[in-house]
mmCIF file with all atom_site columns, C-alpha atoms in Angstrom:
data_model
loop_
_atom_site.group_PDB
_atom_site.id
_atom_site.type_symbol
_atom_site.label_atom_id
_atom_site.label_alt_id
_atom_site.label_comp_id
_atom_site.label_asym_id
_atom_site.label_entity_id
_atom_site.label_seq_id
_atom_site.pdbx_PDB_ins_code
_atom_site.Cartn_x
_atom_site.Cartn_y
_atom_site.Cartn_z
_atom_site.occupancy
_atom_site.B_iso_or_equiv
_atom_site.pdbx_formal_charge
_atom_site.auth_seq_id
_atom_site.auth_comp_id
_atom_site.auth_asym_id
_atom_site.auth_atom_id
_atom_site.pdbx_PDB_model_num
ATOM 1   C CA . GLY A 1 1   ? 44.178 56.007 32.915 1.00 54.00 ? 1   GLY A CA 1
ATOM 2   C CA . GLN A 1 2   ? 48.150 55.951 31.420 1.00 63.00 ? 2   GLN A CA 1
ATOM 3   C CA . GLN A 1 3   ? 50.294 56.677 34.387 1.00 71.00 ? 3   GLN A CA 1
ATOM 4   C CA . LEU A 1 4   ? 54.344 57.203 34.544 1.00 91.00 ? 4   LEU A CA 1
ATOM 5   C CA . ASN A 1 5   ? 56.355 54.383 36.509 1.00 95.00 ? 5   ASN A CA 1
ATOM 6   C CA . GLN A 1 6   ? 58.167 55.618 39.395 1.00 97.00 ? 6   GLN A CA 1
ATOM 7   C CA . SER A 1 7   ? 60.305 53.690 41.777 1.00 96.00 ? 7   SER A CA 1
ATOM 8   C CA . PRO A 1 8   ? 61.225 52.827 43.844 1.00 96.00 ? 8   PRO A CA 1
ATOM 9   C CA . GLN A 1 9   ? 57.946 52.982 44.954 1.00 96.00 ? 9   GLN A CA 1
ATOM 10  C CA . SER A 1 10  ? 58.915 53.624 48.741 1.00 95.00 ? 10  SER A CA 1
ATOM 11  C CA . MET A 1 11  ? 62.287 53.624 51.216 1.00 94.00 ? 11  MET A CA 1
ATOM 12  C CA . PHE A 1 12  ? 63.326 53.662 54.696 1.00 92.00 ? 12  PHE A CA 1
ATOM 13  C CA . ILE A 1 13  ? 66.180 55.579 55.409 1.00 86.00 ? 13  ILE A CA 1
ATOM 14  C CA . GLN A 1 14  ? 68.217 56.837 58.145 1.00 90.00 ? 14  GLN A CA 1
ATOM 15  C CA . GLU A 1 15  ? 67.908 60.394 59.092 1.00 91.00 ? 15  GLU A CA 1
ATOM 16  C CA . GLY A 1 16  ? 70.910 62.547 57.277 1.00 93.00 ? 16  GLY A CA 1
ATOM 17  C CA . GLU A 1 17  ? 70.799 60.227 54.472 1.00 94.00 ? 17  GLU A CA 1
ATOM 18  C CA . ASP A 1 18  ? 70.224 61.029 50.434 1.00 95.00 ? 18  ASP A CA 1
ATOM 19  C CA . VAL A 1 19  ? 67.678 59.645 48.321 1.00 95.00 ? 19  VAL A CA 1
ATOM 20  C CA . SER A 1 20  ? 66.987 58.863 44.790 1.00 97.00 ? 20  SER A CA 1
ATOM 21  C CA . MET A 1 21  ? 64.099 58.146 43.516 1.00 97.00 ? 21  MET A CA 1
ATOM 22  C CA . ASN A 1 22  ? 63.371 58.144 39.609 1.00 97.00 ? 22  ASN A CA 1
ATOM 23  C CA . CYS A 1 23  ? 60.852 58.257 36.961 1.00 97.00 ? 23  CYS A CA 1
ATOM 24  C CA . THR A 1 24  ? 60.160 56.591 32.884 1.00 96.00 ? 24  THR A CA 1
ATOM 25  C CA . SER A 1 25  ? 57.224 56.848 31.215 1.00 94.00 ? 25  SER A CA 1
ATOM 26  C CA . SER A 1 26  ? 56.749 55.151 27.567 1.00 91.00 ? 26  SER A CA 1
ATOM 27  C CA . SER A 1 27  ? 55.867 58.751 26.579 1.00 88.00 ? 27  SER A CA 1
ATOM 28  C CA . ILE A 1 28  ? 58.265 61.908 25.998 1.00 91.00 ? 28  ILE A CA 1
ATOM 29  C CA . PHE A 1 29  ? 57.130 65.269 27.754 1.00 89.00 ? 29  PHE A CA 1
ATOM 30  C CA . ASN A 1 30  ? 58.176 68.334 27.110 1.00 88.00 ? 30  ASN A CA 1
ATOM 31  C CA . THR A 1 31  ? 57.343 69.329 31.177 1.00 90.00 ? 31  THR A CA 1
ATOM 32  C CA . TRP A 1 32  ? 58.657 67.172 34.183 1.00 92.00 ? 32  TRP A CA 1
ATOM 33  C CA . LEU A 1 33  ? 56.772 67.856 37.638 1.00 93.00 ? 33  LEU A CA 1
ATOM 34  C CA . TRP A 1 34  ? 58.276 66.614 41.274 1.00 96.00 ? 34  TRP A CA 1
ATOM 35  C CA . TYR A 1 35  ? 54.647 67.144 43.480 1.00 96.00 ? 35  TYR A CA 1
ATOM 36  C CA . LYS A 1 36  ? 54.896 65.938 47.483 1.00 97.00 ? 36  LYS A CA 1
ATOM 37  C CA . GLN A 1 37  ? 51.902 64.622 49.041 1.00 97.00 ? 37  GLN A CA 1
ATOM 38  C CA . ASP A 1 38  ? 50.976 64.923 53.320 1.00 94.00 ? 38  ASP A CA 1
ATOM 39  C CA . PRO A 1 39  ? 48.340 62.832 54.396 1.00 90.00 ? 39  PRO A CA 1
ATOM 40  C CA . GLY A 1 40  ? 44.774 63.704 53.904 1.00 89.00 ? 40  GLY A CA 1
ATOM 41  C CA . GLU A 1 41  ? 45.712 66.922 51.442 1.00 93.00 ? 41  GLU A CA 1
ATOM 42  C CA . GLY A 1 42  ? 46.374 67.681 47.818 1.00 95.00 ? 42  GLY A CA 1
ATOM 43  C CA . PRO A 1 43  ? 50.145 67.432 45.958 1.00 95.00 ? 43  PRO A CA 1
ATOM 44  C CA . VAL A 1 44  ? 52.742 70.517 46.471 1.00 94.00 ? 44  VAL A CA 1
ATOM 45  C CA . LEU A 1 45  ? 54.714 71.016 43.882 1.00 92.00 ? 45  LEU A CA 1
ATOM 46  C CA . LEU A 1 46  ? 58.666 71.097 44.712 1.00 94.00 ? 46  LEU A CA 1
ATOM 47  C CA . ILE A 1 47  ? 60.114 71.097 41.153 1.00 94.00 ? 47  ILE A CA 1
ATOM 48  C CA . ALA A 1 48  ? 59.366 72.209 37.772 1.00 91.00 ? 48  ALA A CA 1
ATOM 49  C CA . LEU A 1 49  ? 61.355 71.316 34.125 1.00 92.00 ? 49  LEU A CA 1
ATOM 50  C CA . TYR A 1 50  ? 61.832 72.330 31.585 1.00 89.00 ? 50  TYR A CA 1
ATOM 51  C CA . LYS A 1 51  ? 64.621 71.236 29.573 1.00 91.00 ? 51  LYS A CA 1
ATOM 52  C CA . ALA A 1 52  ? 65.510 67.880 28.703 1.00 93.00 ? 52  ALA A CA 1
ATOM 53  C CA . GLY A 1 53  ? 69.094 67.929 30.379 1.00 94.00 ? 53  GLY A CA 1
ATOM 54  C CA . GLU A 1 54  ? 68.205 70.546 32.763 1.00 94.00 ? 54  GLU A CA 1
ATOM 55  C CA . LEU A 1 55  ? 68.799 70.112 36.231 1.00 96.00 ? 55  LEU A CA 1
ATOM 56  C CA . THR A 1 56  ? 66.895 72.126 39.058 1.00 95.00 ? 56  THR A CA 1
ATOM 57  C CA . SER A 1 57  ? 67.625 72.273 42.439 1.00 96.00 ? 57  SER A CA 1
ATOM 58  C CA . ASN A 1 58  ? 65.710 73.406 46.235 1.00 94.00 ? 58  ASN A CA 1
ATOM 59  C CA . GLY A 1 59  ? 67.235 73.592 48.863 1.00 96.00 ? 59  GLY A CA 1
ATOM 60  C CA . ARG A 1 60  ? 68.317 69.990 49.848 1.00 97.00 ? 60  ARG A CA 1
ATOM 61  C CA . LEU A 1 61  ? 66.563 68.798 46.867 1.00 97.00 ? 61  LEU A CA 1
ATOM 62  C CA . THR A 1 62  ? 67.700 68.530 43.596 1.00 98.00 ? 62  THR A CA 1
ATOM 63  C CA . ALA A 1 63  ? 65.584 67.012 39.954 1.00 97.00 ? 63  ALA A CA 1
ATOM 64  C CA . GLN A 1 64  ? 66.493 66.529 36.270 1.00 97.00 ? 64  GLN A CA 1
ATOM 65  C CA . PHE A 1 65  ? 65.012 65.886 32.700 1.00 96.00 ? 65  PHE A CA 1
ATOM 66  C CA . GLY A 1 66  ? 66.160 62.983 31.402 1.00 95.00 ? 66  GLY A CA 1
ATOM 67  C CA . ILE A 1 67  ? 67.852 63.981 27.595 1.00 94.00 ? 67  ILE A CA 1
ATOM 68  C CA . THR A 1 68  ? 65.913 61.418 25.780 1.00 93.00 ? 68  THR A CA 1
ATOM 69  C CA . ARG A 1 69  ? 62.641 63.864 27.656 1.00 92.00 ? 69  ARG A CA 1
ATOM 70  C CA . LYS A 1 70  ? 60.945 60.374 28.709 1.00 93.00 ? 70  LYS A CA 1
ATOM 71  C CA . ASP A 1 71  ? 62.219 60.163 32.378 1.00 95.00 ? 71  ASP A CA 1
ATOM 72  C CA . SER A 1 72  ? 62.945 62.577 35.203 1.00 97.00 ? 72  SER A CA 1
ATOM 73  C CA . PHE A 1 73  ? 64.729 61.801 38.873 1.00 97.00 ? 73  PHE A CA 1
ATOM 74  C CA . LEU A 1 74  ? 64.848 63.620 42.542 1.00 98.00 ? 74  LEU A CA 1
ATOM 75  C CA . ASN A 1 75  ? 67.842 63.460 44.964 1.00 98.00 ? 75  ASN A CA 1
ATOM 76  C CA . ILE A 1 76  ? 66.620 64.785 48.899 1.00 97.00 ? 76  ILE A CA 1
ATOM 77  C CA . SER A 1 77  ? 70.241 65.372 50.298 1.00 97.00 ? 77  SER A CA 1
ATOM 78  C CA . ALA A 1 78  ? 70.525 65.111 54.042 1.00 95.00 ? 78  ALA A CA 1
ATOM 79  C CA . SER A 1 79  ? 67.125 63.525 55.064 1.00 93.00 ? 79  SER A CA 1
ATOM 80  C CA . ILE A 1 80  ? 64.736 64.731 57.719 1.00 92.00 ? 80  ILE A CA 1
ATOM 81  C CA . PRO A 1 81  ? 61.705 64.250 59.656 1.00 90.00 ? 81  PRO A CA 1
ATOM 82  C CA . SER A 1 82  ? 59.894 66.314 57.033 1.00 92.00 ? 82  SER A CA 1
ATOM 83  C CA . ASP A 1 83  ? 60.788 64.948 54.542 1.00 94.00 ? 83  ASP A CA 1
ATOM 84  C CA . VAL A 1 84  ? 57.985 62.053 54.954 1.00 94.00 ? 84  VAL A CA 1
ATOM 85  C CA . GLY A 1 85  ? 55.387 62.286 52.693 1.00 95.00 ? 85  GLY A CA 1
ATOM 86  C CA . ILE A 1 86  ? 54.624 60.591 49.454 1.00 97.00 ? 86  ILE A CA 1
ATOM 87  C CA . TYR A 1 87  ? 56.918 61.917 46.412 1.00 98.00 ? 87  TYR A CA 1
ATOM 88  C CA . PHE A 1 88  ? 55.109 62.258 42.716 1.00 96.00 ? 88  PHE A CA 1
ATOM 89  C CA . CYS A 1 89  ? 56.103 62.560 39.071 1.00 96.00 ? 89  CYS A CA 1
ATOM 90  C CA . ALA A 1 90  ? 54.164 64.466 37.322 1.00 93.00 ? 90  ALA A CA 1
ATOM 91  C CA . GLY A 1 91  ? 54.460 64.534 33.282 1.00 91.00 ? 91  GLY A CA 1
ATOM 92  C CA . ALA A 1 92  ? 52.501 67.239 30.656 1.00 86.00 ? 92  ALA A CA 1
ATOM 93  C CA . ASN A 1 93  ? 52.818 68.055 27.669 1.00 78.00 ? 93  ASN A CA 1
ATOM 94  C CA . TYR A 1 94  ? 51.286 71.877 28.211 1.00 66.00 ? 94  TYR A CA 1
ATOM 95  C CA . GLY A 1 95  ? 50.473 74.285 25.507 1.00 60.00 ? 95  GLY A CA 1
ATOM 96  C CA . GLY A 1 96  ? 47.254 75.385 23.851 1.00 52.00 ? 96  GLY A CA 1
ATOM 97  C CA . SER A 1 97  ? 43.769 73.829 25.149 1.00 52.00 ? 97  SER A CA 1
ATOM 98  C CA . GLN A 1 98  ? 46.059 71.411 27.458 1.00 61.00 ? 98  GLN A CA 1
ATOM 99  C CA . GLY A 1 99  ? 46.149 71.189 31.021 1.00 68.00 ? 99  GLY A CA 1
ATOM 100 C CA . ASN A 1 100 ? 46.641 67.676 32.894 1.00 81.00 ? 100 ASN A CA 1
ATOM 101 C CA . LEU A 1 101 ? 49.216 66.575 34.129 1.00 87.00 ? 101 LEU A CA 1
ATOM 102 C CA . ILE A 1 102 ? 49.657 62.803 33.926 1.00 90.00 ? 102 ILE A CA 1
ATOM 103 C CA . PHE A 1 103 ? 51.547 61.390 37.802 1.00 93.00 ? 103 PHE A CA 1
ATOM 104 C CA . GLY A 1 104 ? 53.201 58.086 38.893 1.00 95.00 ? 104 GLY A CA 1
ATOM 105 C CA . LYS A 1 105 ? 51.738 56.356 41.351 1.00 94.00 ? 105 LYS A CA 1
ATOM 106 C CA . GLY A 1 106 ? 54.409 57.864 44.169 1.00 96.00 ? 106 GLY A CA 1
ATOM 107 C CA . THR A 1 107 ? 56.995 56.985 46.042 1.00 97.00 ? 107 THR A CA 1
ATOM 108 C CA . LYS A 1 108 ? 56.892 56.819 49.735 1.00 96.00 ? 108 LYS A CA 1
ATOM 109 C CA . LEU A 1 109 ? 59.620 58.358 51.894 1.00 95.00 ? 109 LEU A CA 1
ATOM 110 C CA . SER A 1 110 ? 59.753 56.994 56.205 1.00 92.00 ? 110 SER A CA 1
ATOM 111 C CA . VAL A 1 111 ? 62.285 58.365 58.120 1.00 78.00 ? 111 VAL A CA 1
ATOM 112 C CA . LYS A 1 112 ? 63.649 56.638 60.858 1.00 78.00 ? 112 LYS A CA 1
ATOM 113 C CA . PRO A 1 113 ? 64.689 59.563 63.475 1.00 69.00 ? 113 PRO A CA 1
ATOM 114 C CA . ASP B 2 1   ? 44.089 84.133 49.149 1.00 55.00 ? 1   ASP B CA 1
ATOM 115 C CA . THR B 2 2   ? 43.835 81.005 51.102 1.00 74.00 ? 2   THR B CA 1
ATOM 116 C CA . GLY B 2 3   ? 44.708 78.911 48.071 1.00 91.00 ? 3   GLY B CA 1
ATOM 117 C CA . VAL B 2 4   ? 41.671 76.592 46.224 1.00 95.00 ? 4   VAL B CA 1
ATOM 118 C CA . SER B 2 5   ? 39.247 75.731 49.182 1.00 96.00 ? 5   SER B CA 1
ATOM 119 C CA . GLN B 2 6   ? 37.217 72.590 47.971 1.00 98.00 ? 6   GLN B CA 1
ATOM 120 C CA . ASN B 2 7   ? 34.030 71.137 50.412 1.00 97.00 ? 7   ASN B CA 1
ATOM 121 C CA . PRO B 2 8   ? 32.886 69.149 51.992 1.00 97.00 ? 8   PRO B CA 1
ATOM 122 C CA . ARG B 2 9   ? 36.314 67.308 53.469 1.00 97.00 ? 9   ARG B CA 1
ATOM 123 C CA . HIS B 2 10  ? 35.165 64.535 54.052 1.00 97.00 ? 10  HIS B CA 1
ATOM 124 C CA . LYS B 2 11  ? 31.346 62.836 52.862 1.00 98.00 ? 11  LYS B CA 1
ATOM 125 C CA . ILE B 2 12  ? 30.202 59.875 53.121 1.00 98.00 ? 12  ILE B CA 1
ATOM 126 C CA . THR B 2 13  ? 27.263 58.303 51.033 1.00 98.00 ? 13  THR B CA 1
ATOM 127 C CA . LYS B 2 14  ? 25.462 55.634 50.529 1.00 98.00 ? 14  LYS B CA 1
ATOM 128 C CA . ARG B 2 15  ? 25.221 53.783 47.149 1.00 98.00 ? 15  ARG B CA 1
ATOM 129 C CA . GLY B 2 16  ? 22.992 55.058 44.563 1.00 98.00 ? 16  GLY B CA 1
ATOM 130 C CA . GLN B 2 17  ? 22.694 58.316 46.136 1.00 98.00 ? 17  GLN B CA 1
ATOM 131 C CA . ASN B 2 18  ? 23.494 61.187 43.835 1.00 98.00 ? 18  ASN B CA 1
ATOM 132 C CA . VAL B 2 19  ? 27.002 63.503 45.655 1.00 98.00 ? 19  VAL B CA 1
ATOM 133 C CA . THR B 2 20  ? 28.225 66.940 44.131 1.00 98.00 ? 20  THR B CA 1
ATOM 134 C CA . PHE B 2 21  ? 31.798 68.883 45.395 1.00 98.00 ? 21  PHE B CA 1
ATOM 135 C CA . ARG B 2 22  ? 32.165 71.955 45.187 1.00 98.00 ? 22  ARG B CA 1
ATOM 136 C CA . CYS B 2 23  ? 34.732 73.922 44.496 1.00 98.00 ? 23  CYS B CA 1
ATOM 137 C CA . ASP B 2 24  ? 36.685 77.633 44.777 1.00 97.00 ? 24  ASP B CA 1
ATOM 138 C CA . PRO B 2 25  ? 39.818 78.259 43.343 1.00 95.00 ? 25  PRO B CA 1
ATOM 139 C CA . ILE B 2 26  ? 42.381 80.873 43.266 1.00 92.00 ? 26  ILE B CA 1
ATOM 140 C CA . SER B 2 27  ? 40.417 84.205 42.679 1.00 90.00 ? 27  SER B CA 1
ATOM 141 C CA . GLU B 2 28  ? 42.499 85.248 39.910 1.00 87.00 ? 28  GLU B CA 1
ATOM 142 C CA . HIS B 2 29  ? 43.605 81.523 38.527 1.00 90.00 ? 29  HIS B CA 1
ATOM 143 C CA . ASN B 2 30  ? 41.317 81.298 34.547 1.00 90.00 ? 30  ASN B CA 1
ATOM 144 C CA . ARG B 2 31  ? 41.936 77.047 34.576 1.00 91.00 ? 31  ARG B CA 1
ATOM 145 C CA . LEU B 2 32  ? 40.077 74.892 37.015 1.00 94.00 ? 32  LEU B CA 1
ATOM 146 C CA . TYR B 2 33  ? 41.057 71.174 37.020 1.00 94.00 ? 33  TYR B CA 1
ATOM 147 C CA . TRP B 2 34  ? 39.558 68.282 38.598 1.00 96.00 ? 34  TRP B CA 1
ATOM 148 C CA . TYR B 2 35  ? 41.753 64.951 39.086 1.00 96.00 ? 35  TYR B CA 1
ATOM 149 C CA . ARG B 2 36  ? 40.563 61.955 41.354 1.00 96.00 ? 36  ARG B CA 1
ATOM 150 C CA . GLN B 2 37  ? 42.801 59.573 42.997 1.00 97.00 ? 37  GLN B CA 1
ATOM 151 C CA . THR B 2 38  ? 42.814 55.585 44.557 1.00 95.00 ? 38  THR B CA 1
ATOM 152 C CA . LEU B 2 39  ? 44.125 54.193 47.170 1.00 92.00 ? 39  LEU B CA 1
ATOM 153 C CA . GLY B 2 40  ? 48.343 53.904 46.166 1.00 91.00 ? 40  GLY B CA 1
ATOM 154 C CA . GLN B 2 41  ? 48.018 55.976 42.877 1.00 93.00 ? 41  GLN B CA 1
ATOM 155 C CA . GLY B 2 42  ? 48.904 58.333 41.832 1.00 94.00 ? 42  GLY B CA 1
ATOM 156 C CA . PRO B 2 43  ? 46.004 61.606 40.776 1.00 95.00 ? 43  PRO B CA 1
ATOM 157 C CA . GLU B 2 44  ? 44.332 61.257 37.120 1.00 93.00 ? 44  GLU B CA 1
ATOM 158 C CA . PHE B 2 45  ? 42.573 63.906 35.376 1.00 92.00 ? 45  PHE B CA 1
ATOM 159 C CA . LEU B 2 46  ? 38.621 63.564 34.860 1.00 94.00 ? 46  LEU B CA 1
ATOM 160 C CA . THR B 2 47  ? 38.228 67.487 32.889 1.00 94.00 ? 47  THR B CA 1
ATOM 161 C CA . TYR B 2 48  ? 39.197 71.039 33.282 1.00 90.00 ? 48  TYR B CA 1
ATOM 162 C CA . PHE B 2 49  ? 37.853 74.333 32.642 1.00 92.00 ? 49  PHE B CA 1
ATOM 163 C CA . GLN B 2 50  ? 39.331 77.840 31.058 1.00 90.00 ? 50  GLN B CA 1
ATOM 164 C CA . ASN B 2 51  ? 36.514 80.239 32.035 1.00 92.00 ? 51  ASN B CA 1
ATOM 165 C CA . GLU B 2 52  ? 33.095 79.601 31.897 1.00 93.00 ? 52  GLU B CA 1
ATOM 166 C CA . ALA B 2 53  ? 34.192 76.548 29.116 1.00 93.00 ? 53  ALA B CA 1
ATOM 167 C CA . GLN B 2 54  ? 34.348 72.816 29.951 1.00 92.00 ? 54  GLN B CA 1
ATOM 168 C CA . LEU B 2 55  ? 37.984 72.144 27.700 1.00 89.00 ? 55  LEU B CA 1
ATOM 169 C CA . GLU B 2 56  ? 38.846 68.574 27.627 1.00 87.00 ? 56  GLU B CA 1
ATOM 170 C CA . LYS B 2 57  ? 37.066 65.843 29.632 1.00 90.00 ? 57  LYS B CA 1
ATOM 171 C CA . SER B 2 58  ? 39.328 62.248 30.626 1.00 89.00 ? 58  SER B CA 1
ATOM 172 C CA . ARG B 2 59  ? 37.440 59.129 29.773 1.00 87.00 ? 59  ARG B CA 1
ATOM 173 C CA . LEU B 2 60  ? 37.517 58.371 33.576 1.00 85.00 ? 60  LEU B CA 1
ATOM 174 C CA . LEU B 2 61  ? 34.063 60.714 33.470 1.00 88.00 ? 61  LEU B CA 1
ATOM 175 C CA . SER B 2 62  ? 31.703 58.298 32.572 1.00 90.00 ? 62  SER B CA 1
ATOM 176 C CA . ASP B 2 63  ? 28.314 59.810 31.914 1.00 93.00 ? 63  ASP B CA 1
ATOM 177 C CA . ARG B 2 64  ? 27.223 59.995 35.899 1.00 96.00 ? 64  ARG B CA 1
ATOM 178 C CA . PHE B 2 65  ? 30.141 62.002 36.010 1.00 97.00 ? 65  PHE B CA 1
ATOM 179 C CA . SER B 2 66  ? 29.488 65.934 35.301 1.00 96.00 ? 66  SER B CA 1
ATOM 180 C CA . ALA B 2 67  ? 31.321 69.143 37.041 1.00 97.00 ? 67  ALA B CA 1
ATOM 181 C CA . GLU B 2 68  ? 30.174 72.598 35.571 1.00 96.00 ? 68  GLU B CA 1
ATOM 182 C CA . ARG B 2 69  ? 32.095 75.711 35.637 1.00 96.00 ? 69  ARG B CA 1
ATOM 183 C CA . PRO B 2 70  ? 29.429 78.770 35.697 1.00 92.00 ? 70  PRO B CA 1
ATOM 184 C CA . LYS B 2 71  ? 30.427 82.551 34.826 1.00 88.00 ? 71  LYS B CA 1
ATOM 185 C CA . GLY B 2 72  ? 33.940 81.052 35.634 1.00 87.00 ? 72  GLY B CA 1
ATOM 186 C CA . SER B 2 73  ? 34.487 80.889 39.199 1.00 92.00 ? 73  SER B CA 1
ATOM 187 C CA . PHE B 2 74  ? 33.829 78.348 41.432 1.00 97.00 ? 74  PHE B CA 1
ATOM 188 C CA . SER B 2 75  ? 33.158 74.787 39.980 1.00 98.00 ? 75  SER B CA 1
ATOM 189 C CA . THR B 2 76  ? 31.059 71.723 41.252 1.00 98.00 ? 76  THR B CA 1
ATOM 190 C CA . LEU B 2 77  ? 31.452 68.075 40.281 1.00 98.00 ? 77  LEU B CA 1
ATOM 191 C CA . GLU B 2 78  ? 27.778 66.204 40.892 1.00 98.00 ? 78  GLU B CA 1
ATOM 192 C CA . ILE B 2 79  ? 28.124 62.137 41.190 1.00 98.00 ? 79  ILE B CA 1
ATOM 193 C CA . GLN B 2 80  ? 25.335 60.169 40.346 1.00 97.00 ? 80  GLN B CA 1
ATOM 194 C CA . ARG B 2 81  ? 24.138 56.664 41.296 1.00 97.00 ? 81  ARG B CA 1
ATOM 195 C CA . THR B 2 82  ? 27.302 56.965 43.217 1.00 98.00 ? 82  THR B CA 1
ATOM 196 C CA . GLU B 2 83  ? 28.921 53.812 42.616 1.00 97.00 ? 83  GLU B CA 1
ATOM 197 C CA . GLN B 2 84  ? 31.940 51.496 45.008 1.00 96.00 ? 84  GLN B CA 1
ATOM 198 C CA . GLY B 2 85  ? 34.729 52.183 42.166 1.00 96.00 ? 85  GLY B CA 1
ATOM 199 C CA . ASP B 2 86  ? 33.818 55.774 43.281 1.00 97.00 ? 86  ASP B CA 1
ATOM 200 C CA . SER B 2 87  ? 35.573 55.678 46.702 1.00 97.00 ? 87  SER B CA 1
ATOM 201 C CA . ALA B 2 88  ? 38.387 58.004 45.953 1.00 97.00 ? 88  ALA B CA 1
ATOM 202 C CA . MET B 2 89  ? 39.826 61.311 47.061 1.00 97.00 ? 89  MET B CA 1
ATOM 203 C CA . TYR B 2 90  ? 38.758 63.643 43.994 1.00 98.00 ? 90  TYR B CA 1
ATOM 204 C CA . LEU B 2 91  ? 41.665 66.832 44.444 1.00 98.00 ? 91  LEU B CA 1
ATOM 205 C CA . CYS B 2 92  ? 40.695 69.838 42.374 1.00 97.00 ? 92  CYS B CA 1
ATOM 206 C CA . ALA B 2 93  ? 43.936 72.566 40.928 1.00 95.00 ? 93  ALA B CA 1
ATOM 207 C CA . SER B 2 94  ? 43.659 75.893 39.747 1.00 93.00 ? 94  SER B CA 1
ATOM 208 C CA . SER B 2 95  ? 45.915 78.014 37.461 1.00 89.00 ? 95  SER B CA 1
ATOM 209 C CA . LEU B 2 96  ? 46.186 80.708 35.069 1.00 83.00 ? 96  LEU B CA 1
ATOM 210 C CA . ASP B 2 97  ? 47.197 80.124 31.864 1.00 72.00 ? 97  ASP B CA 1
ATOM 211 C CA . MET B 2 98  ? 50.935 79.540 31.831 1.00 62.00 ? 98  MET B CA 1
ATOM 212 C CA . GLY B 2 99  ? 53.188 78.738 34.921 1.00 63.00 ? 99  GLY B CA 1
ATOM 213 C CA . TRP B 2 100 ? 53.137 75.233 36.524 1.00 65.00 ? 100 TRP B CA 1
ATOM 214 C CA . TYR B 2 101 ? 55.012 76.998 39.337 1.00 64.00 ? 101 TYR B CA 1
ATOM 215 C CA . GLY B 2 102 ? 50.536 78.558 40.097 1.00 68.00 ? 102 GLY B CA 1
ATOM 216 C CA . TYR B 2 103 ? 48.737 75.522 39.550 1.00 81.00 ? 103 TYR B CA 1
ATOM 217 C CA . THR B 2 104 ? 48.133 75.351 43.154 1.00 90.00 ? 104 THR B CA 1
ATOM 218 C CA . PHE B 2 105 ? 46.103 72.067 44.452 1.00 94.00 ? 105 PHE B CA 1
ATOM 219 C CA . GLY B 2 106 ? 43.001 72.300 47.518 1.00 96.00 ? 106 GLY B CA 1
ATOM 220 C CA . SER B 2 107 ? 43.189 69.522 49.483 1.00 96.00 ? 107 SER B CA 1
ATOM 221 C CA . GLY B 2 108 ? 40.293 67.226 48.147 1.00 97.00 ? 108 GLY B CA 1
ATOM 222 C CA . THR B 2 109 ? 37.054 65.633 48.809 1.00 98.00 ? 109 THR B CA 1
ATOM 223 C CA . ARG B 2 110 ? 37.242 62.088 49.906 1.00 97.00 ? 110 ARG B CA 1
ATOM 224 C CA . LEU B 2 111 ? 34.157 60.255 49.247 1.00 98.00 ? 111 LEU B CA 1
ATOM 225 C CA . THR B 2 112 ? 33.806 57.245 50.678 1.00 98.00 ? 112 THR B CA 1
ATOM 226 C CA . VAL B 2 113 ? 30.633 54.778 48.977 1.00 98.00 ? 113 VAL B CA 1
ATOM 227 C CA . VAL B 2 114 ? 28.981 52.455 51.321 1.00 97.00 ? 114 VAL B CA 1
#
């Protein structure tokens, strides 16, 4: 099935460092979402973006919806050990009877304490 | 409400056997979704219900797969004649008509076909 291009695939960082990851698509979406998934659990929504150019923060997390509507990025500031996990971007064209999300392959974040 | 509940959490089955998974959505949610996630990949959409009506099916949902949502409450996903390629995490999510912050995933059912 269709998936988004997410990079980097994995990253190792020192506690306290800032993290950046991004997601690109060949298709336009009207909504971009960022999820975090811990081992053995389902994805948990971190941030939802609804308009091109929108910049939204949730605590130490900041995400932006690209102007072209084909990309998005997520920044995590001052990383801590509990930030470890897999981060997924997802695009959607929500409306009417639709409701499915298109996910990237994820960015695996590991933090050295 | 404790969120989206999926059972069983783990299932090991022999190739060729049938398996059925259950998803109990958040009680007031009218939309229910099934996704499949293989190792190292993001979740992939399988199918979607609004109340009891199955409104969308992915081409990933082969003839061996069937999903139901009788009475618009819980849902079941059945896989007939399982194959090793069916080994994956099967995730269920539910939501109200609008609003991404209410689109909630369950913890999934991990299927291993041996």
